[in-house]
Every structure is written in C-alpha cells, then in structure tokens.
Coordinates of C-alpha atoms in Angstrom, one line a residue:
Chain A
X35 CA 0.1 1.9 8.7
X36 CA 2.0 2.8 11.8
X37 CA 3.0 6.2 10.3
X38 CA -0.5 6.9 9.1
X39 CA -1.9 6.2 12.6
X40 CA 0.7 8.3 14.2
X41 CA -0.2 11.2 12.0
X42 CA -3.8 10.6 12.7
X43 CA -3.6 10.4 16.5
X44 CA -0.6 12.7 17.0
X45 CA 1.0 10.1 19.2
X46 CA 2.6 6.7 19.0
X47 CA -0.1 4.2 17.7
X48 CA 0.2 2.0 20.7
X49 CA -3.0 0.1 20.0
X50 CA -1.7 -0.9 16.6
X51 CA 1.7 -1.8 17.9
X52 CA 0.2 -3.9 20.7
X53 CA -2.2 -5.7 18.3
X54 CA 0.5 -6.4 15.7
X55 CA 3.2 -7.4 18.2
X56 CA 1.8 -11.0 18.2
X57 CA 0.9 -11.6 14.6
X58 CA -0.7 -15.0 15.3
X59 CA -3.0 -13.6 17.9
X60 CA -3.8 -10.6 15.7
X61 CA -4.7 -12.8 12.8
X62 CA -6.9 -15.0 15.1
X63 CA -8.6 -11.8 16.4
X64 CA -9.3 -10.6 12.8
X65 CA -10.5 -14.0 11.8
X66 CA -13.0 -13.8 14.7
X67 CA -14.3 -10.4 13.7
X68 CA -14.5 -11.5 10.1
X69 CA -16.4 -14.6 11.1
X70 CA -19.0 -12.4 12.9
X71 CA -19.2 -10.3 9.8
X72 CA -19.8 -13.3 7.6
X73 CA -22.6 -14.4 9.9
X74 CA -24.2 -10.9 9.8
X75 CA -23.7 -10.6 6.0
X76 CA -25.3 -14.0 5.3
X77 CA -28.2 -13.4 7.6
X78 CA -28.8 -9.9 6.3
X79 CA -28.5 -11.1 2.8
X80 CA -31.2 -13.7 3.3
X81 CA -33.4 -11.1 5.0
X82 CA -32.8 -8.7 2.2
X83 CA -33.6 -11.4 -0.3
X84 CA -36.8 -12.2 1.5
X85 CA -37.7 -8.6 1.3
X86 CA -36.9 -8.5 -2.4
X87 CA -38.8 -11.8 -3.0
X88 CA -41.8 -10.4 -1.0
X89 CA -42.0 -7.2 -3.0
X90 CA -41.3 -8.7 -6.4
X91 CA -44.9 -9.8 -7.2
X92 CA -46.2 -6.3 -6.1
X93 CA -43.9 -4.9 -8.9
X94 CA -45.9 -6.9 -11.5
X95 CA -49.0 -4.8 -11.0
X96 CA -50.0 -1.1 -11.2
X97 CA -52.7 -0.4 -8.6
X98 CA -53.5 2.3 -6.1
X99 CA -55.7 0.4 -3.6
X100 CA -55.9 -3.3 -2.8
X101 CA -58.9 -5.0 -1.1
X102 CA -58.0 -8.3 0.6
X103 CA -59.6 -10.8 2.9
X104 CA -59.4 -10.2 6.6
X105 CA -56.8 -12.9 7.1
X106 CA -54.7 -11.9 4.1
X107 CA -51.4 -10.9 5.9
X108 CA -49.5 -11.5 2.7
X109 CA -50.3 -11.5 -1.0
X110 CA -50.2 -15.3 -1.1
X111 CA -52.2 -15.7 2.1
X112 CA -55.8 -15.4 3.1
X113 CA -59.2 -16.2 1.8
X114 CA -61.1 -14.8 -1.2
X115 CA -62.9 -11.5 -1.6
X116 CA -66.3 -11.3 -3.1
X117 CA -66.3 -9.5 -6.5
X118 CA -69.4 -7.5 -5.3
X119 CA -67.2 -5.4 -3.0
X120 CA -65.2 -4.3 -6.1
X121 CA -68.4 -3.1 -7.7
X122 CA -69.3 -1.3 -4.5
X123 CA -65.9 0.3 -4.3
X124 CA -66.2 1.5 -7.8
X125 CA -69.0 3.7 -6.7
X126 CA -66.4 5.9 -5.1
X127 CA -66.0 8.9 -7.4
X128 CA -62.2 8.7 -7.5
X129 CA -62.1 4.9 -8.4
X130 CA -61.7 4.6 -12.1
X131 CA -61.4 0.8 -12.5
X132 CA -61.1 -2.4 -10.7
X133 CA -59.7 -5.9 -11.4
X134 CA -60.0 -9.2 -9.6
X135 CA -56.6 -10.8 -9.0
X136 CA -56.4 -14.6 -8.7
X137 CA -53.5 -16.4 -7.2
X138 CA -52.4 -20.0 -6.7
X139 CA -49.5 -22.3 -7.3
X140 CA -49.2 -24.4 -10.5
X141 CA -46.9 -27.5 -10.5
X142 CA -44.9 -28.2 -13.6
X143 CA -43.3 -31.6 -13.7
X144 CA -40.1 -31.4 -15.8
X145 CA -37.9 -34.4 -16.2
X146 CA -38.7 -35.7 -12.8
X147 CA -38.2 -32.3 -11.2
X148 CA -41.2 -30.3 -10.1
X149 CA -41.5 -26.6 -10.6
X150 CA -43.9 -24.7 -8.4
X151 CA -45.0 -21.5 -10.2
X152 CA -46.9 -18.8 -8.3
X153 CA -49.6 -18.1 -10.9
X154 CA -51.6 -14.9 -11.2
X155 CA -54.9 -14.8 -13.0
X156 CA -55.7 -11.4 -14.4
X157 CA -58.1 -9.8 -16.9
X158 CA -56.0 -9.4 -20.1
X159 CA -58.4 -6.7 -21.2
X160 CA -57.2 -4.5 -18.4
X161 CA -53.4 -4.2 -19.1
X162 CA -53.3 -0.9 -17.2
X163 CA -53.2 -3.0 -14.1
X164 CA -49.9 -4.5 -15.2
X165 CA -46.3 -3.2 -15.2
X166 CA -45.3 -2.0 -18.6
X167 CA -43.1 -5.1 -19.4
X168 CA -46.1 -7.3 -18.7
X169 CA -48.8 -5.0 -20.2
X170 CA -47.0 -5.2 -23.6
X171 CA -47.3 -9.0 -23.6
X172 CA -50.9 -9.6 -22.7
X173 CA -52.2 -10.2 -26.2
X174 CA -51.6 -14.0 -26.2
X175 CA -53.4 -14.3 -22.8
X176 CA -56.6 -13.6 -24.6
X177 CA -56.3 -17.2 -25.8
X178 CA -57.4 -20.1 -23.6
X179 CA -54.8 -22.0 -21.7
X180 CA -52.1 -19.4 -22.6
X181 CA -49.5 -18.0 -20.2
X182 CA -46.4 -15.9 -19.7
X183 CA -43.5 -17.5 -17.8
X184 CA -41.0 -16.1 -15.4
X185 CA -37.7 -16.6 -17.3
X186 CA -35.7 -16.4 -14.0
X187 CA -37.7 -19.3 -12.4
X188 CA -35.6 -21.7 -10.3
X189 CA -34.8 -25.0 -12.1
X190 CA -35.5 -23.6 -15.6
X191 CA -32.6 -23.5 -18.0
X192 CA -32.0 -19.8 -18.8
X193 CA -31.7 -20.3 -22.6
X194 CA -34.8 -22.4 -22.7
X195 CA -36.8 -19.7 -20.9
X196 CA -35.3 -16.9 -22.9
X197 CA -36.3 -18.8 -26.1
X198 CA -40.0 -18.6 -25.4
X199 CA -41.6 -16.3 -27.9
X200 CA -45.1 -16.0 -29.5
X201 CA -43.5 -17.6 -32.6
X202 CA -41.9 -20.3 -30.5
X203 CA -44.2 -21.2 -27.6
X204 CA -43.6 -23.9 -25.1
X205 CA -46.3 -26.2 -23.9
X206 CA -46.5 -28.3 -20.8
X207 CA -49.0 -30.5 -19.0
X208 CA -50.5 -29.6 -15.6
X209 CA -53.5 -31.0 -13.9
X210 CA -54.4 -33.0 -17.0
X211 CA -54.5 -29.9 -19.2
X212 CA -52.0 -28.4 -21.7
X213 CA -50.8 -24.9 -20.9
X214 CA -48.9 -23.0 -23.6
X215 CA -46.4 -20.3 -22.7
X216 CA -46.1 -17.5 -25.3
X217 CA -43.6 -15.1 -23.8
X218 CA -41.5 -14.5 -20.7
X219 CA -40.9 -11.8 -18.1
X220 CA -38.3 -11.3 -15.3
X221 CA -39.4 -12.4 -11.9
X222 CA -37.2 -14.7 -9.9
X223 CA -37.4 -17.6 -7.4
X224 CA -38.8 -16.7 -4.0
X225 CA -39.4 -18.4 -0.7
X226 CA -43.0 -19.5 -1.7
X227 CA -42.3 -20.8 -5.1
X228 CA -39.7 -21.4 -7.8
X229 CA -41.0 -18.5 -10.0
X230 CA -44.1 -16.8 -11.4
X231 CA -46.6 -17.3 -14.2
X232 CA -49.2 -15.0 -15.5
X233 CA -52.5 -16.3 -17.1
X234 CA -55.9 -14.8 -17.9
X235 CA -58.6 -15.2 -15.2
X236 CA -60.4 -17.6 -17.5
X237 CA -57.4 -19.8 -17.9
X238 CA -56.8 -19.6 -14.1
X239 CA -60.4 -20.8 -13.5
X240 CA -59.8 -23.7 -16.0
X241 CA -56.7 -24.7 -14.1
X242 CA -58.4 -24.4 -10.8
X243 CA -62.1 -25.5 -11.4
X244 CA -62.8 -25.3 -7.7
X245 CA -62.3 -21.5 -7.8
X246 CA -65.1 -19.1 -8.7
X247 CA -64.9 -16.0 -10.9
X248 CA -67.0 -14.2 -8.2
X249 CA -64.3 -14.7 -5.6
X250 CA -60.8 -13.5 -6.6
X251 CA -57.9 -13.5 -4.0
X252 CA -57.5 -9.7 -4.1
X253 CA -59.2 -6.8 -5.8
X254 CA -57.0 -4.1 -7.3
X255 CA -58.3 -0.6 -7.9
X256 CA -57.0 2.3 -9.9
X257 CA -57.8 5.9 -9.0
X258 CA -58.1 9.1 -10.8
X259 CA -54.7 10.7 -11.4
X260 CA -53.7 12.8 -8.4
X261 CA -56.0 11.0 -5.9
X262 CA -54.5 10.1 -2.6
X263 CA -54.6 6.3 -2.2
X264 CA -54.4 6.5 1.6
X265 CA -57.3 8.8 1.9
X266 CA -59.4 6.9 -0.7
X267 CA -58.6 3.6 1.0
X268 CA -59.8 5.1 4.3
X269 CA -63.0 6.4 2.6
X270 CA -63.6 3.0 1.0
X271 CA -63.4 1.3 4.5
X272 CA -66.4 3.4 5.3
X273 CA -68.2 2.8 2.0
X274 CA -67.8 -1.0 1.5
X275 CA -70.4 -2.9 3.5
X276 CA -68.0 -5.7 4.7
X277 CA -66.1 -3.9 7.5
X278 CA -63.8 -6.9 8.1
X279 CA -62.1 -6.5 4.7
X280 CA -58.5 -5.2 4.6
X281 CA -58.7 -2.1 2.3
X282 CA -55.3 -0.5 2.0
X283 CA -53.3 1.5 -0.4
X284 CA -51.3 -0.8 -2.7
X285 CA -48.0 0.6 -1.3
X286 CA -49.2 0.1 2.3
X287 CA -50.3 -3.5 1.5
X288 CA -46.8 -4.2 0.2
X289 CA -45.1 -2.8 3.3
X290 CA -47.5 -4.7 5.6
X291 CA -46.7 -7.9 3.8
X292 CA -42.9 -7.2 4.1
X293 CA -43.3 -6.3 7.8
X294 CA -45.3 -9.5 8.3
X295 CA -42.7 -11.6 6.6
X296 CA -39.9 -10.1 8.6
X297 CA -41.4 -10.0 12.1
X298 CA -44.2 -12.6 12.3
X299 CA -43.2 -15.4 9.9
X300 CA -40.7 -17.9 11.5
X301 CA -38.2 -17.5 8.6
X302 CA -38.1 -13.7 9.1
X303 CA -37.7 -14.0 12.9
X304 CA -35.0 -16.7 12.5
X305 CA -33.0 -14.6 10.1
X306 CA -33.5 -11.6 12.3
X307 CA -32.1 -13.5 15.3
X308 CA -29.2 -14.7 13.1
X309 CA -28.2 -11.0 12.6
X310 CA -28.5 -10.4 16.3
X311 CA -26.4 -13.5 17.1
X312 CA -23.8 -12.3 14.6
X313 CA -23.6 -9.0 16.3
X314 CA -23.3 -10.6 19.7
X315 CA -20.6 -13.0 18.5
X316 CA -18.7 -9.9 17.2
X317 CA -19.1 -8.1 20.6
X318 CA -17.9 -11.1 22.5
X319 CA -14.9 -11.7 20.2
X320 CA -13.8 -8.1 20.2
X321 CA -14.4 -7.8 24.0
X322 CA -12.4 -10.9 24.6
X323 CA -9.4 -9.7 22.5
X324 CA -9.4 -6.2 24.1
X325 CA -10.0 -7.4 27.6
X326 CA -7.1 -9.9 27.3
X327 CA -5.0 -7.2 25.8
X328 CA -5.7 -4.8 28.6
X329 CA -5.0 -7.6 31.2
X330 CA -1.7 -8.5 29.5
X331 CA -0.5 -4.9 29.5
X332 CA -1.6 -3.9 33.0
X333 CA 1.9 -3.1 34.3
X334 CA 2.7 -1.1 31.2
X335 CA -0.6 0.9 31.6
X336 CA 0.2 1.4 35.3
X337 CA 3.6 2.7 34.3
X338 CA 2.0 5.1 31.9
X339 CA -0.4 6.2 34.6
X340 CA 2.6 6.9 36.9
X341 CA 4.2 8.9 34.2
X342 CA 1.1 11.2 34.1
X343 CA -1.0 9.8 31.3
X344 CA -4.7 10.4 31.9
X345 CA -7.7 8.1 31.5
X346 CA -8.5 9.5 28.1
X347 CA -5.1 8.3 26.8
X348 CA -5.9 4.7 27.8
X349 CA -9.4 4.9 26.4
X350 CA -7.8 6.1 23.2
X351 CA -5.6 3.0 23.0
X352 CA -8.5 0.6 23.6
X353 CA -10.8 2.4 21.1
X354 CA -7.9 2.5 18.6
X355 CA -7.6 -1.3 19.0
X356 CA -11.4 -1.7 18.7
X357 CA -11.6 0.3 15.5
X358 CA -8.6 -1.5 14.0
X359 CA -10.1 -4.9 14.7
X360 CA -13.5 -3.7 13.4
X361 CA -12.2 -2.2 10.2
X362 CA -9.6 -4.8 9.3
X363 CA -11.9 -7.7 10.3
X364 CA -14.7 -6.2 8.2
X365 CA -12.7 -6.4 4.9
X366 CA -12.3 -10.2 4.8
X367 CA -15.7 -10.6 6.4
X368 CA -17.3 -8.6 3.6
X369 CA -15.4 -10.5 0.9
X370 CA -16.2 -13.9 2.3
X371 CA -19.8 -13.0 3.2
X372 CA -20.4 -11.5 -0.3
X373 CA -18.8 -14.6 -1.9
X374 CA -21.1 -16.9 0.1
X375 CA -24.2 -14.9 -0.7
X376 CA -23.3 -14.9 -4.4
X377 CA -22.8 -18.7 -4.3
X378 CA -26.0 -19.3 -2.4
X379 CA -27.8 -17.0 -4.8
X380 CA -26.6 -19.1 -7.8
X381 CA -27.6 -22.3 -6.1
X382 CA -31.0 -21.2 -4.9
X383 CA -31.8 -18.5 -7.5
X384 CA -33.0 -16.4 -4.6
X385 CA -32.2 -12.7 -5.0
X386 CA -29.1 -12.9 -2.7
X387 CA -26.6 -10.2 -3.3
X388 CA -24.5 -7.7 -1.3
X389 CA -25.9 -4.2 -1.7
X390 CA -24.1 -1.0 -1.0
X391 CA -26.6 -0.3 1.7
X392 CA -25.9 -3.7 3.3
X393 CA -22.1 -3.0 3.2
X394 CA -22.5 0.4 4.8
X395 CA -24.9 -0.9 7.5
X396 CA -22.7 -3.9 8.3
X397 CA -19.6 -1.6 8.4
X398 CA -21.4 0.8 10.7
X399 CA -22.7 -2.1 12.9
X400 CA -19.2 -3.6 13.1
X401 CA -17.7 -0.3 14.2
X402 CA -20.5 0.2 16.8
X403 CA -20.1 -3.3 18.2
X404 CA -16.3 -2.9 18.3
X405 CA -16.6 0.4 20.1
X406 CA -19.2 -1.1 22.5
X407 CA -16.8 -3.9 23.2
X408 CA -14.0 -1.4 23.7
X409 CA -16.1 0.6 26.1
X410 CA -16.8 -2.6 28.2
X411 CA -13.1 -3.6 28.1
X412 CA -12.0 -0.2 29.4
X413 CA -13.5 -1.1 32.8
X414 CA -10.5 -3.3 33.4
X415 CA -8.2 -0.3 33.1
X416 CA -9.2 0.7 36.6
X417 CA -7.1 -2.3 37.8
X418 CA -3.9 -0.6 36.6
X419 CA -2.6 0.9 39.9
X420 CA 0.8 2.7 39.6
X421 CA 1.4 2.4 43.3
X422 CA 1.7 -1.4 42.8
X423 CA 4.7 -0.9 40.6
X424 CA 7.1 -0.1 43.4
Chain B
X69 CA 16.5 29.2 51.6
X70 CA 12.8 29.6 50.8
X71 CA 10.2 26.9 50.2
X72 CA 10.9 27.0 46.5
X73 CA 14.3 25.6 47.2
X74 CA 12.7 22.5 48.7
X75 CA 10.6 20.8 46.0
X76 CA 9.6 18.0 48.4
X77 CA 8.4 18.7 51.9
X78 CA 6.5 16.5 54.4
X79 CA 5.3 17.3 57.9
X80 CA 3.6 15.0 60.4
X81 CA 3.0 12.5 57.7
X82 CA 1.2 9.3 58.7
X83 CA 0.0 6.5 56.5
X84 CA -2.0 3.4 57.1
X85 CA -2.8 0.3 55.0
X86 CA -6.1 -1.5 55.4
X87 CA -9.2 -0.6 57.3
X88 CA -10.9 -1.3 60.6
X89 CA -9.1 -3.9 62.8
X90 CA -6.8 -4.9 60.0
X91 CA -5.6 -1.3 59.7
X92 CA -1.8 -1.1 60.0
X93 CA 0.3 2.0 60.2
X94 CA 3.2 2.1 57.7
X95 CA 4.5 5.6 58.3
X96 CA 4.8 7.6 61.6
X97 CA 5.2 11.4 61.8
X98 CA 7.5 11.8 58.8
X99 CA 9.1 15.3 58.6
X100 CA 11.5 16.1 55.8
X101 CA 12.5 18.7 53.4
X102 CA 14.5 17.7 50.3
X103 CA 16.7 20.4 48.8
X104 CA 16.5 21.2 45.0
X105 CA 19.2 19.4 43.0
X106 CA 20.2 17.0 45.7
X107 CA 20.6 13.3 45.6
X108 CA 18.8 11.8 48.6
X109 CA 19.0 8.1 49.4
X110 CA 16.4 6.2 51.5
X111 CA 17.8 3.2 53.3
X112 CA 16.3 0.8 55.7
X113 CA 15.2 -2.8 56.1
X114 CA 12.5 -4.4 54.1
X115 CA 9.1 -3.2 55.4
X116 CA 10.4 0.0 56.9
X117 CA 8.2 2.2 54.8
X118 CA 10.7 3.4 52.1
X119 CA 8.6 2.5 49.2
X120 CA 5.4 3.8 50.8
X121 CA 7.1 7.1 51.4
X122 CA 8.3 7.2 47.8
X123 CA 4.8 6.5 46.4
X124 CA 3.3 9.2 48.6
X125 CA 5.8 11.8 47.5
X126 CA 5.2 10.8 43.9
X127 CA 1.4 11.3 44.0
X128 CA 0.8 7.6 43.5
X129 CA -1.1 7.3 46.8
X130 CA -3.4 9.7 48.5
X131 CA -2.2 11.5 51.6
X132 CA -4.3 10.4 54.5
X133 CA -2.9 12.5 57.3
X134 CA -0.2 15.2 57.5
X135 CA 1.2 17.5 55.0
X136 CA 3.1 16.8 51.7
X137 CA 4.1 19.7 49.5
X138 CA 5.3 18.6 46.1
X139 CA 6.7 21.2 43.7
X140 CA 4.7 23.9 45.6
X141 CA 1.4 22.0 45.7
X142 CA -0.3 20.6 48.8
X143 CA -1.1 16.9 48.1
X144 CA -3.7 16.3 50.9
X145 CA -7.0 16.3 49.1
X146 CA -5.4 17.0 45.7
X147 CA -7.7 16.2 42.8
X148 CA -6.8 13.4 40.5
X149 CA -6.2 15.9 37.7
X150 CA -3.7 17.8 39.9
X151 CA -2.0 14.6 40.8
X152 CA -1.7 13.5 37.2
X153 CA -0.4 17.0 36.2
X154 CA 2.2 16.8 38.9
X155 CA 3.3 13.3 37.9
X156 CA 4.2 14.7 34.5
X157 CA 6.8 16.8 36.2
X158 CA 8.4 13.7 37.8
X159 CA 10.5 10.9 36.6
X160 CA 9.9 7.4 37.9
X161 CA 12.4 4.6 37.8
X162 CA 11.1 1.3 39.0
X163 CA 13.0 -1.7 40.1
X164 CA 11.4 -3.6 37.2
X165 CA 11.9 -1.9 33.9
X166 CA 8.2 -2.1 33.0
X167 CA 9.0 -1.3 29.3
X168 CA 6.3 -1.8 26.8
X169 CA 7.1 -5.0 24.9
X170 CA 5.5 -3.7 21.7
X171 CA 7.6 -0.5 21.5
X172 CA 11.2 -0.2 20.6
X173 CA 13.7 1.3 23.0
X174 CA 13.4 4.7 21.3
X175 CA 9.6 4.5 21.3
X176 CA 9.5 3.6 25.0
X177 CA 11.6 6.6 25.7
X178 CA 9.5 8.8 23.5
X179 CA 6.5 8.0 25.8
X180 CA 8.3 10.2 28.3
X181 CA 8.2 13.1 25.9
X182 CA 4.8 12.5 24.5
X183 CA 3.1 12.8 27.9
X184 CA 4.1 16.4 28.0
X185 CA 1.7 17.2 25.1
X186 CA 1.6 17.1 21.4
X187 CA 5.3 17.1 20.5
X188 CA 6.8 17.0 17.0
X189 CA 7.7 13.4 16.3
X190 CA 11.2 14.3 15.0
X191 CA 12.0 16.3 18.1
X192 CA 10.7 13.5 20.3
X193 CA 12.9 11.0 18.4
X194 CA 15.9 13.2 18.7
X195 CA 15.4 13.7 22.4
X196 CA 15.0 10.0 23.0
X197 CA 18.1 9.2 20.9
X198 CA 20.1 11.8 22.8
X199 CA 19.2 10.4 26.3
X200 CA 19.7 6.8 25.1
X201 CA 23.1 7.8 23.8
X202 CA 24.1 9.3 27.2
X203 CA 23.3 5.9 28.7
X204 CA 25.3 4.0 26.1
X205 CA 22.4 2.7 24.0
X206 CA 22.9 4.5 20.7
X207 CA 23.1 1.2 18.9
X208 CA 19.9 -0.1 20.4
X209 CA 17.3 2.5 19.5
X210 CA 15.2 0.3 17.3
X211 CA 15.5 -2.8 19.5
X212 CA 12.4 -4.3 21.1
X213 CA 12.8 -5.0 24.8
X214 CA 12.8 -8.7 24.1
X215 CA 16.1 -8.2 22.3
X216 CA 17.8 -6.2 25.1
X217 CA 19.7 -7.5 28.1
X218 CA 18.3 -6.9 31.6
X219 CA 20.8 -4.0 32.1
X220 CA 20.0 -2.5 28.8
X221 CA 16.2 -2.6 29.5
X222 CA 16.8 -0.9 32.9
X223 CA 18.9 1.9 31.1
X224 CA 16.0 2.4 28.7
X225 CA 13.6 2.7 31.6
X226 CA 16.0 5.3 33.1
X227 CA 16.1 7.2 29.8
X228 CA 12.3 7.2 29.7
X229 CA 12.3 8.8 33.2
X230 CA 14.8 11.4 32.3
X231 CA 13.9 12.4 28.8
X232 CA 11.2 14.8 29.8
X233 CA 13.6 16.9 32.0
X234 CA 11.8 16.0 35.3
X235 CA 12.1 18.3 38.3
X236 CA 12.1 15.3 40.6
X237 CA 13.3 11.8 40.0
X238 CA 11.9 9.0 42.2
X239 CA 13.8 5.8 41.9
X240 CA 13.5 2.4 43.5
X241 CA 16.7 0.3 43.3
X242 CA 17.5 1.8 39.8
X243 CA 21.0 0.2 39.6
X244 CA 20.1 -3.3 40.8
X245 CA 20.2 -4.7 37.3
X246 CA 23.2 -2.8 36.1
X247 CA 26.8 -3.7 36.0
X248 CA 29.4 -1.6 37.9
X249 CA 30.2 0.8 35.1
X250 CA 26.6 1.3 34.0
X251 CA 25.5 1.9 37.6
X252 CA 28.2 4.5 38.1
X253 CA 27.3 6.2 34.8
X254 CA 23.6 6.5 35.9
X255 CA 24.5 8.0 39.2
X256 CA 26.9 10.4 37.6
X257 CA 24.1 11.4 35.1
X258 CA 21.7 12.0 38.0
X259 CA 24.3 14.1 39.8
X260 CA 25.0 16.1 36.7
X261 CA 21.3 16.8 36.1
X262 CA 21.1 17.9 39.7
X263 CA 23.9 20.4 39.3
X264 CA 23.0 21.6 35.8
X265 CA 19.2 21.7 35.9
X266 CA 18.4 21.4 39.6
X267 CA 16.8 18.0 39.2
X268 CA 16.2 16.5 42.6
X269 CA 16.6 12.7 43.1
X270 CA 15.1 10.6 45.8
X271 CA 16.2 7.0 45.6
X272 CA 15.7 3.8 47.5
X273 CA 18.9 1.7 47.2
X274 CA 21.2 -0.6 49.0
X275 CA 24.0 0.0 46.5
X276 CA 27.1 1.2 48.4
X277 CA 28.4 2.9 45.2
X278 CA 25.4 5.2 45.3
X279 CA 25.6 5.8 49.0
X280 CA 29.0 7.2 48.5
X281 CA 27.7 9.7 45.9
X282 CA 24.6 10.7 47.9
X283 CA 24.1 14.2 49.3
X284 CA 21.9 12.9 52.0
X285 CA 21.0 9.5 53.5
X286 CA 17.7 9.0 55.3
X287 CA 17.3 5.8 57.3
X288 CA 13.8 4.4 58.0
X289 CA 12.9 1.8 60.4
X290 CA 9.4 0.6 61.3
X291 CA 7.9 3.6 59.4
X292 CA 10.0 6.2 61.2
X293 CA 13.0 8.3 60.1
X294 CA 15.7 7.1 62.5
X295 CA 18.7 8.6 60.7
X296 CA 19.4 11.7 58.6
X297 CA 22.9 12.0 57.4
X298 CA 24.2 14.8 55.2
X299 CA 27.0 13.7 53.0
X300 CA 29.5 15.6 50.7
X301 CA 28.3 13.5 47.7

C-alpha cells in the first residue's frame, strides 16, 4: 500500500504512514467511518425499498393517463372518482379506452396470522390495461369470487403460493365469503400491505358491498399509439367538467406518488433524515480523526514548514488521510450495510437490497464527506508556526 | 569581497514582540555580514535575542524594521512564496529533533530531499543513506524514532538538515544531546561542508568544543551585539 501511494503521489505517503502508525487508533477510525456507512446504507436501502414498493403496483397496469380524486396523493389514498368522468374523457379523440380501477385491502386470516392484501378490482374483459404477466391470467377472473394472488406476499409460504394453479386453486374465507385463488403473480410486500391480489370489479364489489360500481378509486385511460400522454392529460383537464380532479399521465402519477412518499409521508422524511444523520456522523468522525491527527503532529508540520514545504503539501497529507479513511471505511461499511439490508429484506419481505447505484452513490457521498471533513480540519494547520520550534 | 561572498547580511535590524503597551523590543540595530563557508557561533545569556535573530535570518519571522539580505534576497516585505523558496535552500537543526514519529530514520532524512521537488525515490534513498552513514547511523536506516536513542535522533535531524546540500545551516544547540565524539563529528562535518561546498553555518551554542572550532563568535546581550570575535577555527 505504501509503495502504491508513493508511486501515486510522487512523495512519501505521510498520511498513510501517520494513520497506520497507531493501528488501534486507525482501526477505531475505520470502524467509525464504516458505522456511518452502515447507517447511510440501511437508511438508503429502506428509502429505495419504499420507492420500489411505491412503484410496484403501477407496474401491474398499462395505462397512459390516470384520473384520480383531488386528495389522491398516492395510489392507495384519496376518495372515489365518478365513472361519468371516464365517459366524458373518452370523448377525446385520442382516448381509445378507459377502465375503472378499484382498490382496497382484504384481510386473510391464516392460522392465527392475518395477511393484509392490497386488492385491485379490474375489468377482466380489458386485459390491455394489465401488464403482460397478468393479462395472460385474467380468464379465471371472469368467474365470481375468483382472484390472482401475489406469490411474494409477506407471511405466505413460497411453495404454497407457487403451487396455486387453475388446476390447483386455493380458497380462503374473508368477510364471510369464500374467495378462490386460481393463479399467482410476482408482487412483493410493501409498506401498506403484505402483498397484492387481483380480482374482477364484480368480485371486488361483492367483497366490499359498500362500494359502488359507479365510483372506482381511479380511472385508467389508454390512448392511440403515438399520442403524448402529457399533452392529452392537459387537454382532458380542460375537457372534463370536474376541474378538481387530478388528471395526469400515468408516469407522472407514479412519480408524484413516489415524491409524496419520500418528502411528505412521515416514513419517507424519517428515512431521509436518517441518511442525513449518517452523513453528519461520518463528517464528525472523519473530522475528529483528522483534526486530532493534525494537532498531534503540529511540531512535525511546523518542522516541514521550516524546511520549505508549502501549504499544498499539508493539504495533500490531510486529504490523503481523508480519502484513505473514506475508502477503507467504505468497504466494511458496504459489506455490513449490505448484509443488514439482506437480512432485513428476508425478515420483512420488503424489497431491501444493495443496488450498484446505491453503492456508487454511498461511495461518492463517503468521499465527499471525507474531503469536506479534511477541508475543515486543514484550518488547524495554520497553528503550525515554525518560529515556535526554536 | 562582493555581496555574493556574504550569504547573510543584516543592517539596522530591530525586532519587537507584542503590540501596543505590551510591545517589547528583542533586537536593537543589528548589523552583521556572515562570510560564505564560515562557521559562526552566537553566544549570550538566555533572552539575549540569539534565537530571535536566528529565526529572522531563516525567514521564519517577518522582518519588521531594518534590512536582511539572505542569499541575495531582501527579506523585508518578502512574499510567503519567496520565504518558502528561500527556506528550501537552508538547513535547520533544532534543539529538539522534531522527527516524524511515523517515518523511519531514512524517510525522515528523505523529507529533506523531497522538498526540493519530484526526486527519484532511489536517489533520495541513496542520498539519505549516505548522509546517515557520515553521521554513523548506517545500521539504523529503517528504525523509527521511537527505537533510537536521543543522540541518534539528533543525528538523524542533522542528516535531514544537510541532505539537501543547503547553502546556509541554522542550528540551535545542535550538539546538546550528543556525546563528545558524536558532537565533534558533527562539527567536523559542518566545517568540511563549509570548505568543500561553501556551506555557511550559524549556530547558537554554549558547547565549548564548538567555540574552539568556530570561525567567528558573536556575543549578544539584551538584543544587541556586544562582541564580535574572529577565530582561526
């Protein structure tokens, strides 16, 4: 390492030699940086999983424009939308079809354990509104009280879920009715439920008799090929009589939902602060290590100043130390953080995983906070006065 | 002899510490010219201004009043960049060794070469080993300061000051931590450098062994030069 750094800097790697002179202190410093990295990794992982969980249900459908109630900040929030607005919207020449989307949670009691399934009610006669994996499995939904189950739902044995087939359906009781599952699809547990279920709108209305077929939760629209969803959505806002409705392109609705979850929901804000606190902890730890190191070597630095070394040389030492701490602290931090996320993902079935983008962003963030700490620590170098050496 | 034969010159040099009412004058009207290659010793009681003069001549303090010409450059109003560049042409030996605890003896000495610019590592190592050898430390090249005796550390510090072939050596009690033979060896080395390369040495010391080998002895009292004795050396 020493030789590599010497070749890299073209000088003795004083930062490295100083840091490694006291192995115990060096190990403690690396542990501190690694701890900050673990904090950031875990918080980022949870934020990332929230983003994945938020966008997962949008992936079940194929739509261009979504009409929602004025208070529908997220897919699972807000009031109902009158079906009449769908008919009005379909008067637009570029709208080819529309479908009401119903949404509510169904509770499945299994051996004393309750499963909360976010359940979508759709029109099985309009499979073009579904993702290909789902569209191919809509035939059984034509039957009453039939459903498709999320095989990745939390609390559901994987082999049991994977075994559900039209030839081997699985039935369960909910709200005093028997619901039969004929097939499965890949969803995954989220923050609002343990998994997903897909039923026909008629089955949905049987499960929730208080709901009306005239008032779905959202209205999905499909446009002619090549039509611009943003432009059509803007035109529909002028066309549909109820000006309070949220009429957005489907992609914009998904992004607004994500932004809402990350910036306005308490969970998103808390995890965002968690990342910030991790970064601050990292800055404080690296600053403390570097600042102490500069103070400990003040006489040596003053000697080097007397010998004719310039300020850039000292900055180089401090930044060398900052980068070494950042890089070497990152490795165990990433390993432990990744391990913790994997473990948490297994326990919670949330989509918790370390992604290459996360690794790169945490590495970049670590280097930035290390250099920032180094920059603050260099202020102490001014205290090295060579005249005091005599 | 022209100005170039006197690498260090001072005229009407005054220096004060502090400001306002707490201001205290440390040097009064210092005039001196130090000949190239000579070994000059500064003596005087504690607080007489020897160290202050040494730091002014070594660009470690800013000249407040008067003239100091170091290696042909006027120091009054010198930019920090010029002061730093001039210090690279000097060798400093401090009373405390001030070795870097994380660097080996050879690496500490290499710092005296590295300051001169990007130098090939092998050449820097060879130069460091050579000077350490002259000071009797060939067997201690890879020792950390913590594993060296006080005298050995001081000799490493002397090697660090000399390895870059300085034009002027400024030393503060360099032999205080050395035994009789090592001290004599260091003085002989400085004398040889003066004769062979024209290296000038200004030294603060009370060591009589060095006074006997000095070319010139300047005595300071209360910030003034009160004695200037040329010796045969």
